[in-house]
Amino acid sequence: MRNKKTLYAYLHIFNGDMYAIILNEGSLSAWKAPTLHESSVPKL
C-alpha cells in the first residue's frame, strides 16, 4: 500500500532553452519555460 505521492522535478537547459522535466506517479511530462530574455524584453 502506497499512500505517498511521488513527484520528481528537475530543470534542464538545452540549446539555451530551459525545460522543466516532471515525473509524477510514473508519468513523464516536460514543460518549456520561457528564457530570461524572452520574458524580460518586450516584443516590438
Short mmCIF file of C-alpha atoms in Angstrom, two decimals, residues 1-37:
data_model
loop_
_atom_site.label_atom_id
_atom_site.label_comp_id
_atom_site.label_asym_id
_atom_site.label_seq_id
_atom_site.Cartn_x
_atom_site.Cartn_y
_atom_site.Cartn_z
CA MET A 1 0.00 0.00 0.00
CA ARG A 2 1.44 3.29 -1.12
CA ASN A 3 -0.11 6.42 0.32
CA LYS A 4 2.76 8.76 -0.56
CA LYS A 5 2.66 10.57 -3.85
CA THR A 6 5.98 10.65 -5.62
CA LEU A 7 6.89 13.75 -7.56
CA TYR A 8 10.26 14.36 -9.13
CA ALA A 9 11.14 17.55 -10.95
CA TYR A 10 14.34 18.99 -12.31
CA LEU A 11 15.37 21.74 -14.67
CA HIS A 12 17.24 21.03 -17.87
CA ILE A 13 18.78 23.60 -20.21
CA PHE A 14 19.03 22.52 -23.84
CA ASN A 15 20.32 24.86 -26.55
CA GLY A 16 19.72 27.88 -24.32
CA ASP A 17 16.10 26.93 -23.58
CA MET A 18 15.02 25.85 -20.13
CA TYR A 19 12.81 22.83 -19.67
CA ALA A 20 11.16 21.56 -16.51
CA ILE A 21 11.09 17.77 -16.50
CA ILE A 22 8.44 16.44 -14.14
CA LEU A 23 7.98 12.79 -13.24
CA ASN A 24 4.72 12.40 -11.38
CA GLU A 25 3.42 8.96 -10.36
CA GLY A 26 5.20 7.32 -13.27
CA SER A 27 4.02 9.81 -15.91
CA LEU A 28 6.69 11.97 -17.50
CA SER A 29 5.97 15.49 -18.70
CA ALA A 30 8.22 18.27 -19.92
CA TRP A 31 7.34 21.93 -19.71
CA LYS A 32 9.25 24.54 -21.70
CA ALA A 33 9.94 27.56 -19.57
CA PRO A 34 10.40 30.99 -21.17
CA THR A 35 14.01 32.11 -21.22
CA LEU A 36 15.10 35.16 -19.32
CA HIS A 37 15.47 37.46 -22.32
#
